[in-house]
Amino acid sequence: MPVVKRPRAAEPLWHEWDRRAQKCGLRHTIYAVNGDQYNGEWLNNLKHGKGTQIWKHTGAIYSGDWKFGKRDGYGSYTIADPVTKEYKKVYTGWWKDDRKCGSGTMFYPNGERYEGEWSCGLRSGWGRMCYRDGSFYKGQWLADRPSGQGMLCLSNNNRYEGGWKDGKKHGPGRFFYLDKGQVLDGIWVADIPKCGILIDFGRDEAPAPTRYPIPKIELADPDGVLAEARVMFDDSQN
């Protein structure tokens, strides 16, 4: 039986050009249409591996790990100061799916700094935040706010230790007024102490103690009822 051979359809030239244009492996600087530039490794035409990205509009630079076109792994992000034009580090740490994730350090423009854990680009987990006024918070975070257990130490060394919720004191906690030599042990709701006990604590060493000390609470028992009940309890144990 005769076999009919049909001529193969000619492949468009742009197919061959497209295959040659596919970026894979280490490449020199690649410029995007908007002026951004990237120098590093590629896989299937996507940034993948080690590389450095420079954004033309902001002048920001990211240098680190990439995965399928997104920042993923360990890397640092820096931006140029608008006045001095010097590059300042903004974040150094781990990334996932183009967002901060894992442990890392964030440097804020006003001089504040956060060291700790991140999730989906927000402070989440355990971390330490150093504020501009000299105070600092270390403890648990959730969705970019202190939540859980943590300690806030103010610039005058007064501190709070206890529960937090949505960035405010919440739950059982203790506030140490070291400048007055007192401590408040109680329950907090939305940054406000609702109930508790205020007692003297290190009053003799305090730099500015209150004028009058807090008197000790003594139970009144004129008839000796408590003492008699204690004796009866001890006899019952024998």
PDB file of C-alpha atoms in Angstrom:
ATOM      1  CA  MET A   1       0.000   0.000   0.000  1.00  0.00           C
ATOM      2  CA  PRO A   2       1.511   3.310  -0.983  1.00  0.00           C
ATOM      3  CA  VAL A   3       2.424   5.710   1.812  1.00  0.00           C
ATOM      4  CA  VAL A   4       1.688   9.372   1.318  1.00  0.00           C
ATOM      5  CA  LYS A   5       4.190  11.697   2.921  1.00  0.00           C
ATOM      6  CA  ARG A   6       2.968  15.147   3.672  1.00  0.00           C
ATOM      7  CA  PRO A   7       5.450  17.998   4.033  1.00  0.00           C
ATOM      8  CA  ARG A   8       6.051  19.132   7.595  1.00  0.00           C
ATOM      9  CA  ALA A   9       4.540  22.461   8.474  1.00  0.00           C
ATOM     10  CA  ALA A  10       7.160  25.093   8.776  1.00  0.00           C
ATOM     11  CA  GLU A  11       7.650  26.252  12.357  1.00  0.00           C
ATOM     12  CA  PRO A  12       7.322  29.992  12.830  1.00  0.00           C
ATOM     13  CA  LEU A  13      10.669  31.660  13.371  1.00  0.00           C
ATOM     14  CA  TRP A  14       9.517  33.291  16.615  1.00  0.00           C
ATOM     15  CA  HIS A  15       9.302  29.833  18.242  1.00  0.00           C
ATOM     16  CA  GLU A  16      13.036  29.340  17.792  1.00  0.00           C
ATOM     17  CA  TRP A  17      13.755  32.880  18.911  1.00  0.00           C
ATOM     18  CA  ASP A  18      11.614  32.383  21.998  1.00  0.00           C
ATOM     19  CA  ARG A  19      13.502  29.198  22.949  1.00  0.00           C
ATOM     20  CA  ARG A  20      16.792  31.015  22.668  1.00  0.00           C
ATOM     21  CA  ALA A  21      15.476  33.923  24.712  1.00  0.00           C
ATOM     22  CA  GLN A  22      14.412  31.715  27.616  1.00  0.00           C
ATOM     23  CA  LYS A  23      16.626  32.560  30.585  1.00  0.00           C
ATOM     24  CA  CYS A  24      18.083  29.630  32.509  1.00  0.00           C
ATOM     25  CA  GLY A  25      21.151  29.481  34.714  1.00  0.00           C
ATOM     26  CA  LEU A  26      23.457  32.391  35.532  1.00  0.00           C
ATOM     27  CA  ARG A  27      22.936  35.491  33.412  1.00  0.00           C
ATOM     28  CA  HIS A  28      24.357  38.979  33.253  1.00  0.00           C
ATOM     29  CA  THR A  29      22.214  41.984  34.121  1.00  0.00           C
ATOM     30  CA  ILE A  30      18.726  41.810  32.634  1.00  0.00           C
ATOM     31  CA  TYR A  31      16.799  45.069  32.244  1.00  0.00           C
ATOM     32  CA  ALA A  32      13.011  45.136  32.460  1.00  0.00           C
ATOM     33  CA  VAL A  33      10.817  47.469  30.423  1.00  0.00           C
ATOM     34  CA  ASN A  34      10.199  49.694  33.490  1.00  0.00           C
ATOM     35  CA  GLY A  35      13.932  50.064  34.121  1.00  0.00           C
ATOM     36  CA  ASP A  36      14.306  47.488  36.918  1.00  0.00           C
ATOM     37  CA  GLN A  37      17.387  45.307  36.656  1.00  0.00           C
ATOM     38  CA  TYR A  38      18.321  41.847  37.881  1.00  0.00           C
ATOM     39  CA  ASN A  39      21.627  40.056  37.974  1.00  0.00           C
ATOM     40  CA  GLY A  40      21.712  36.424  38.998  1.00  0.00           C
ATOM     41  CA  GLU A  41      20.366  32.954  38.384  1.00  0.00           C
ATOM     42  CA  TRP A  42      17.276  31.943  36.404  1.00  0.00           C
ATOM     43  CA  LEU A  43      15.113  28.883  35.898  1.00  0.00           C
ATOM     44  CA  ASN A  44      12.500  28.624  33.135  1.00  0.00           C
ATOM     45  CA  ASN A  45      12.604  32.376  32.580  1.00  0.00           C
ATOM     46  CA  LEU A  46      12.038  33.095  36.300  1.00  0.00           C
ATOM     47  CA  LYS A  47      14.437  34.432  38.931  1.00  0.00           C
ATOM     48  CA  HIS A  48      15.572  31.342  40.792  1.00  0.00           C
ATOM     49  CA  GLY A  49      18.644  30.887  42.984  1.00  0.00           C
ATOM     50  CA  LYS A  50      21.013  33.672  44.015  1.00  0.00           C
ATOM     51  CA  GLY A  51      20.461  37.124  42.602  1.00  0.00           C
ATOM     52  CA  THR A  52      20.277  40.885  43.087  1.00  0.00           C
ATOM     53  CA  GLN A  53      17.301  43.017  42.097  1.00  0.00           C
ATOM     54  CA  ILE A  54      17.378  46.826  41.780  1.00  0.00           C
ATOM     55  CA  TRP A  55      14.110  48.739  41.477  1.00  0.00           C
ATOM     56  CA  LYS A  56      14.496  51.887  39.378  1.00  0.00           C
ATOM     57  CA  HIS A  57      11.541  53.810  40.851  1.00  0.00           C
ATOM     58  CA  THR A  58      12.563  53.498  44.519  1.00  0.00           C
ATOM     59  CA  GLY A  59      16.243  52.636  44.171  1.00  0.00           C
ATOM     60  CA  ALA A  60      15.717  49.714  46.563  1.00  0.00           C
ATOM     61  CA  ILE A  61      18.030  46.704  46.366  1.00  0.00           C
ATOM     62  CA  TYR A  62      17.351  43.100  47.330  1.00  0.00           C
ATOM     63  CA  SER A  63      20.210  40.637  47.374  1.00  0.00           C
ATOM     64  CA  GLY A  64      19.641  37.029  48.299  1.00  0.00           C
ATOM     65  CA  ASP A  65      17.675  33.914  47.433  1.00  0.00           C
ATOM     66  CA  TRP A  66      14.892  33.652  44.853  1.00  0.00           C
ATOM     67  CA  LYS A  67      12.410  30.910  44.074  1.00  0.00           C
ATOM     68  CA  PHE A  68      10.297  30.907  40.904  1.00  0.00           C
ATOM     69  CA  GLY A  69      10.381  34.677  40.537  1.00  0.00           C
ATOM     70  CA  LYS A  70       9.816  35.602  44.203  1.00  0.00           C
ATOM     71  CA  ARG A  71      12.079  36.370  47.132  1.00  0.00           C
ATOM     72  CA  ASP A  72      12.361  33.112  49.038  1.00  0.00           C
ATOM     73  CA  GLY A  73      15.142  32.118  51.424  1.00  0.00           C
ATOM     74  CA  TYR A  74      17.696  34.390  53.071  1.00  0.00           C
ATOM     75  CA  GLY A  75      18.314  37.903  51.830  1.00  0.00           C
ATOM     76  CA  SER A  76      18.729  41.580  52.658  1.00  0.00           C
ATOM     77  CA  TYR A  77      16.686  44.579  51.546  1.00  0.00           C
ATOM     78  CA  THR A  78      18.188  48.089  51.465  1.00  0.00           C
ATOM     79  CA  ILE A  79      17.009  51.509  50.327  1.00  0.00           C
ATOM     80  CA  ALA A  80      18.739  54.806  49.608  1.00  0.00           C
ATOM     81  CA  ASP A  81      18.391  57.698  52.037  1.00  0.00           C
ATOM     82  CA  PRO A  82      16.510  60.516  50.253  1.00  0.00           C
ATOM     83  CA  VAL A  83      18.862  63.168  51.677  1.00  0.00           C
ATOM     84  CA  THR A  84      22.316  61.600  51.877  1.00  0.00           C
ATOM     85  CA  LYS A  85      21.709  59.078  49.061  1.00  0.00           C
ATOM     86  CA  GLU A  86      23.513  56.493  51.164  1.00  0.00           C
ATOM     87  CA  TYR A  87      22.085  53.003  51.242  1.00  0.00           C
ATOM     88  CA  LYS A  88      20.671  51.885  54.586  1.00  0.00           C
ATOM     89  CA  LYS A  89      19.709  48.357  55.499  1.00  0.00           C
ATOM     90  CA  VAL A  90      15.995  47.876  56.066  1.00  0.00           C
ATOM     91  CA  TYR A  91      15.584  44.132  56.597  1.00  0.00           C
ATOM     92  CA  THR A  92      17.911  41.177  56.855  1.00  0.00           C
ATOM     93  CA  GLY A  93      16.532  37.700  57.341  1.00  0.00           C
ATOM     94  CA  TRP A  94      14.337  35.030  55.848  1.00  0.00           C
ATOM     95  CA  TRP A  95      11.662  35.364  53.185  1.00  0.00           C
ATOM     96  CA  LYS A  96       8.902  33.176  51.805  1.00  0.00           C
ATOM     97  CA  ASP A  97       6.672  33.852  48.821  1.00  0.00           C
ATOM     98  CA  ASP A  98       8.041  37.412  48.484  1.00  0.00           C
ATOM     99  CA  ARG A  99       7.253  38.323  52.147  1.00  0.00           C
ATOM    100  CA  LYS A 100       9.209  38.347  55.391  1.00  0.00           C
ATOM    101  CA  CYS A 101       8.833  34.968  57.075  1.00  0.00           C
ATOM    102  CA  GLY A 102      10.947  33.277  59.744  1.00  0.00           C
ATOM    103  CA  SER A 103      13.601  35.041  61.805  1.00  0.00           C
ATOM    104  CA  GLY A 104      14.888  38.445  60.740  1.00  0.00           C
ATOM    105  CA  THR A 105      15.848  41.967  61.789  1.00  0.00           C
ATOM    106  CA  MET A 106      13.962  45.088  60.703  1.00  0.00           C
ATOM    107  CA  PHE A 107      15.516  48.563  60.852  1.00  0.00           C
ATOM    108  CA  TYR A 108      12.981  51.412  60.888  1.00  0.00           C
ATOM    109  CA  PRO A 109      13.676  54.950  59.565  1.00  0.00           C
ATOM    110  CA  ASN A 110      13.231  56.538  63.018  1.00  0.00           C
ATOM    111  CA  GLY A 111      15.976  54.380  64.535  1.00  0.00           C
ATOM    112  CA  GLU A 112      13.762  51.688  66.020  1.00  0.00           C
ATOM    113  CA  ARG A 113      14.659  48.025  65.517  1.00  0.00           C
ATOM    114  CA  TYR A 114      12.879  44.677  65.685  1.00  0.00           C
ATOM    115  CA  GLU A 115      14.626  41.330  66.035  1.00  0.00           C
ATOM    116  CA  GLY A 116      12.562  38.187  65.985  1.00  0.00           C
ATOM    117  CA  GLU A 117      10.110  36.061  64.078  1.00  0.00           C
ATOM    118  CA  TRP A 118       7.874  36.977  61.135  1.00  0.00           C
ATOM    119  CA  SER A 119       4.912  35.440  59.362  1.00  0.00           C
ATOM    120  CA  CYS A 120       3.357  36.665  56.089  1.00  0.00           C
ATOM    121  CA  GLY A 121       5.317  39.918  56.332  1.00  0.00           C
ATOM    122  CA  LEU A 122       4.134  40.705  59.901  1.00  0.00           C
ATOM    123  CA  ARG A 123       5.802  40.375  63.281  1.00  0.00           C
ATOM    124  CA  SER A 124       4.526  37.077  64.676  1.00  0.00           C
ATOM    125  CA  GLY A 125       6.081  34.718  67.201  1.00  0.00           C
ATOM    126  CA  TRP A 126       8.796  35.752  69.640  1.00  0.00           C
ATOM    127  CA  GLY A 127      10.619  39.019  69.166  1.00  0.00           C
ATOM    128  CA  ARG A 128      12.274  42.055  70.702  1.00  0.00           C
ATOM    129  CA  MET A 129      11.336  45.620  69.714  1.00  0.00           C
ATOM    130  CA  CYS A 130      13.612  48.519  70.649  1.00  0.00           C
ATOM    131  CA  TYR A 131      11.835  51.879  70.549  1.00  0.00           C
ATOM    132  CA  ARG A 132      13.225  55.318  69.865  1.00  0.00           C
ATOM    133  CA  ASP A 133      12.730  56.604  73.436  1.00  0.00           C
ATOM    134  CA  GLY A 134      14.924  53.856  74.901  1.00  0.00           C
ATOM    135  CA  SER A 135      12.150  51.515  75.978  1.00  0.00           C
ATOM    136  CA  PHE A 136      11.864  47.958  74.647  1.00  0.00           C
ATOM    137  CA  TYR A 137       9.413  45.087  74.502  1.00  0.00           C
ATOM    138  CA  LYS A 138      10.337  41.434  74.332  1.00  0.00           C
ATOM    139  CA  GLY A 139       7.882  38.606  74.177  1.00  0.00           C
ATOM    140  CA  GLN A 140       5.202  37.170  71.919  1.00  0.00           C
ATOM    141  CA  TRP A 141       3.718  38.860  68.852  1.00  0.00           C
ATOM    142  CA  LEU A 142       0.712  38.217  66.651  1.00  0.00           C
ATOM    143  CA  ALA A 143      -0.237  40.070  63.459  1.00  0.00           C
ATOM    144  CA  ASP A 144       2.337  42.832  64.079  1.00  0.00           C
ATOM    145  CA  ARG A 145       1.216  43.524  67.678  1.00  0.00           C
ATOM    146  CA  PRO A 146       2.290  42.268  71.120  1.00  0.00           C
ATOM    147  CA  SER A 147      -0.003  39.366  72.009  1.00  0.00           C
ATOM    148  CA  GLY A 148       0.552  36.627  74.569  1.00  0.00           C
ATOM    149  CA  GLN A 149       3.194  36.909  77.271  1.00  0.00           C
ATOM    150  CA  GLY A 150       5.776  39.669  77.246  1.00  0.00           C
ATOM    151  CA  MET A 151       7.674  42.358  79.118  1.00  0.00           C
ATOM    152  CA  LEU A 152       7.720  46.088  78.399  1.00  0.00           C
ATOM    153  CA  CYS A 153      10.624  47.987  79.944  1.00  0.00           C
ATOM    154  CA  LEU A 154      10.266  51.775  79.873  1.00  0.00           C
ATOM    155  CA  SER A 155      13.103  54.273  79.562  1.00  0.00           C
ATOM    156  CA  ASN A 156      12.940  54.979  83.342  1.00  0.00           C
ATOM    157  CA  ASN A 157      13.338  51.226  84.046  1.00  0.00           C
ATOM    158  CA  ASN A 158       9.722  50.805  85.159  1.00  0.00           C
ATOM    159  CA  ARG A 159       8.395  47.651  83.565  1.00  0.00           C
ATOM    160  CA  TYR A 160       5.330  45.528  82.987  1.00  0.00           C
ATOM    161  CA  GLU A 161       5.380  41.731  82.902  1.00  0.00           C
ATOM    162  CA  GLY A 162       2.303  39.766  81.949  1.00  0.00           C
ATOM    163  CA  GLY A 163      -0.360  39.227  79.322  1.00  0.00           C
ATOM    164  CA  TRP A 164      -0.934  41.222  76.136  1.00  0.00           C
ATOM    165  CA  LYS A 165      -3.655  41.365  73.505  1.00  0.00           C
ATOM    166  CA  ASP A 166      -3.727  43.491  70.337  1.00  0.00           C
ATOM    167  CA  GLY A 167      -0.769  45.538  71.548  1.00  0.00           C
ATOM    168  CA  LYS A 168      -2.293  46.358  74.962  1.00  0.00           C
ATOM    169  CA  LYS A 169      -1.838  44.979  78.471  1.00  0.00           C
ATOM    170  CA  HIS A 170      -4.477  42.323  78.968  1.00  0.00           C
ATOM    171  CA  GLY A 171      -4.874  39.595  81.588  1.00  0.00           C
ATOM    172  CA  PRO A 172      -2.823  38.866  84.722  1.00  0.00           C
ATOM    173  CA  GLY A 173       0.280  41.011  85.023  1.00  0.00           C
ATOM    174  CA  ARG A 174       2.591  42.977  87.284  1.00  0.00           C
ATOM    175  CA  PHE A 175       3.762  46.556  86.860  1.00  0.00           C
ATOM    176  CA  PHE A 176       6.978  47.402  88.689  1.00  0.00           C
ATOM    177  CA  TYR A 177       7.248  51.083  89.640  1.00  0.00           C
ATOM    178  CA  LEU A 178      10.958  50.920  90.391  1.00  0.00           C
ATOM    179  CA  ASP A 179      11.225  54.693  90.703  1.00  0.00           C
ATOM    180  CA  LYS A 180       8.723  54.602  93.594  1.00  0.00           C
ATOM    181  CA  GLY A 181       9.562  51.180  95.009  1.00  0.00           C
ATOM    182  CA  GLN A 182       6.119  49.698  94.437  1.00  0.00           C
ATOM    183  CA  VAL A 183       4.566  46.922  92.385  1.00  0.00           C
ATOM    184  CA  LEU A 184       0.992  46.508  91.172  1.00  0.00           C
ATOM    185  CA  ASP A 185      -0.098  42.885  90.837  1.00  0.00           C
ATOM    186  CA  GLY A 186      -3.482  42.507  89.198  1.00  0.00           C
ATOM    187  CA  ILE A 187      -5.711  42.026  86.169  1.00  0.00           C
ATOM    188  CA  TRP A 188      -5.527  44.296  83.107  1.00  0.00           C
ATOM    189  CA  VAL A 189      -8.064  44.904  80.359  1.00  0.00           C
ATOM    190  CA  ALA A 190      -7.170  46.949  77.250  1.00  0.00           C
ATOM    191  CA  ASP A 191      -4.207  48.645  78.968  1.00  0.00           C
ATOM    192  CA  ILE A 192      -6.203  49.531  82.111  1.00  0.00           C
ATOM    193  CA  PRO A 193      -5.714  47.806  85.518  1.00  0.00           C
ATOM    194  CA  LYS A 194      -9.145  46.658  86.685  1.00  0.00           C
ATOM    195  CA  CYS A 195      -8.205  45.135  90.035  1.00  0.00           C
ATOM    196  CA  GLY A 196      -5.081  44.238  91.952  1.00  0.00           C
ATOM    197  CA  ILE A 197      -2.827  44.751  94.945  1.00  0.00           C
ATOM    198  CA  LEU A 198      -0.304  47.579  95.292  1.00  0.00           C
ATOM    199  CA  ILE A 199       2.559  46.765  97.653  1.00  0.00           C
ATOM    200  CA  ASP A 200       5.932  48.258  98.507  1.00  0.00           C
ATOM    201  CA  PHE A 201       8.808  46.648  96.634  1.00  0.00           C
ATOM    202  CA  GLY A 202      12.408  47.745  97.142  1.00  0.00           C
ATOM    203  CA  ARG A 203      11.256  50.976  98.717  1.00  0.00           C
ATOM    204  CA  ASP A 204      14.581  51.680 100.450  1.00  0.00           C
ATOM    205  CA  GLU A 205      16.504  51.600  97.153  1.00  0.00           C
ATOM    206  CA  ALA A 206      13.948  53.560  95.130  1.00  0.00           C
ATOM    207  CA  PRO A 207      15.141  56.967  93.839  1.00  0.00           C
ATOM    208  CA  ALA A 208      11.792  58.718  94.423  1.00  0.00           C
ATOM    209  CA  PRO A 209       9.679  56.684  96.876  1.00  0.00           C
ATOM    210  CA  THR A 210       6.150  57.734  97.819  1.00  0.00           C
ATOM    211  CA  ARG A 211       5.856  59.883 100.910  1.00  0.00           C
ATOM    212  CA  TYR A 212       4.039  57.327 103.050  1.00  0.00           C
ATOM    213  CA  PRO A 213       4.623  53.553 102.966  1.00  0.00           C
ATOM    214  CA  ILE A 214       1.721  51.218 102.323  1.00  0.00           C
ATOM    215  CA  PRO A 215       0.618  49.703 105.673  1.00  0.00           C
ATOM    216  CA  LYS A 216       0.552  45.938 106.005  1.00  0.00           C
ATOM    217  CA  ILE A 217      -2.858  44.303 106.163  1.00  0.00           C
ATOM    218  CA  GLU A 218      -3.538  42.442 109.425  1.00  0.00           C
ATOM    219  CA  LEU A 219      -6.625  40.303 110.015  1.00  0.00           C
ATOM    220  CA  ALA A 220      -8.620  41.274 113.077  1.00  0.00           C
ATOM    221  CA  ASP A 221      -9.513  38.298 115.328  1.00  0.00           C
ATOM    222  CA  PRO A 222     -10.465  39.651 118.736  1.00  0.00           C
ATOM    223  CA  ASP A 223     -12.230  36.498 119.904  1.00  0.00           C
ATOM    224  CA  GLY A 224      -9.512  34.095 118.807  1.00  0.00           C
ATOM    225  CA  VAL A 225     -11.847  32.328 116.404  1.00  0.00           C
ATOM    226  CA  LEU A 226      -9.128  31.737 113.828  1.00  0.00           C
ATOM    227  CA  ALA A 227      -6.718  30.372 116.439  1.00  0.00           C
ATOM    228  CA  GLU A 228      -9.388  28.017 117.826  1.00  0.00           C
ATOM    229  CA  ALA A 229     -10.279  26.806 114.349  1.00  0.00           C
ATOM    230  CA  ARG A 230      -6.597  26.188 113.640  1.00  0.00           C
ATOM    231  CA  VAL A 231      -6.251  24.068 116.800  1.00  0.00           C
ATOM    232  CA  MET A 232      -9.362  22.048 115.910  1.00  0.00           C
ATOM    233  CA  PHE A 233      -7.993  21.467 112.426  1.00  0.00           C
ATOM    234  CA  ASP A 234      -4.672  20.232 113.836  1.00  0.00           C
ATOM    235  CA  ASP A 235      -6.443  17.866 116.223  1.00  0.00           C
ATOM    236  CA  SER A 236      -8.512  16.413 113.417  1.00  0.00           C
ATOM    237  CA  GLN A 237      -5.341  15.614 111.487  1.00  0.00           C
ATOM    238  CA  ASN A 238      -4.094  13.504 114.459  1.00  0.00           C
TER     239      ASN A 238
END
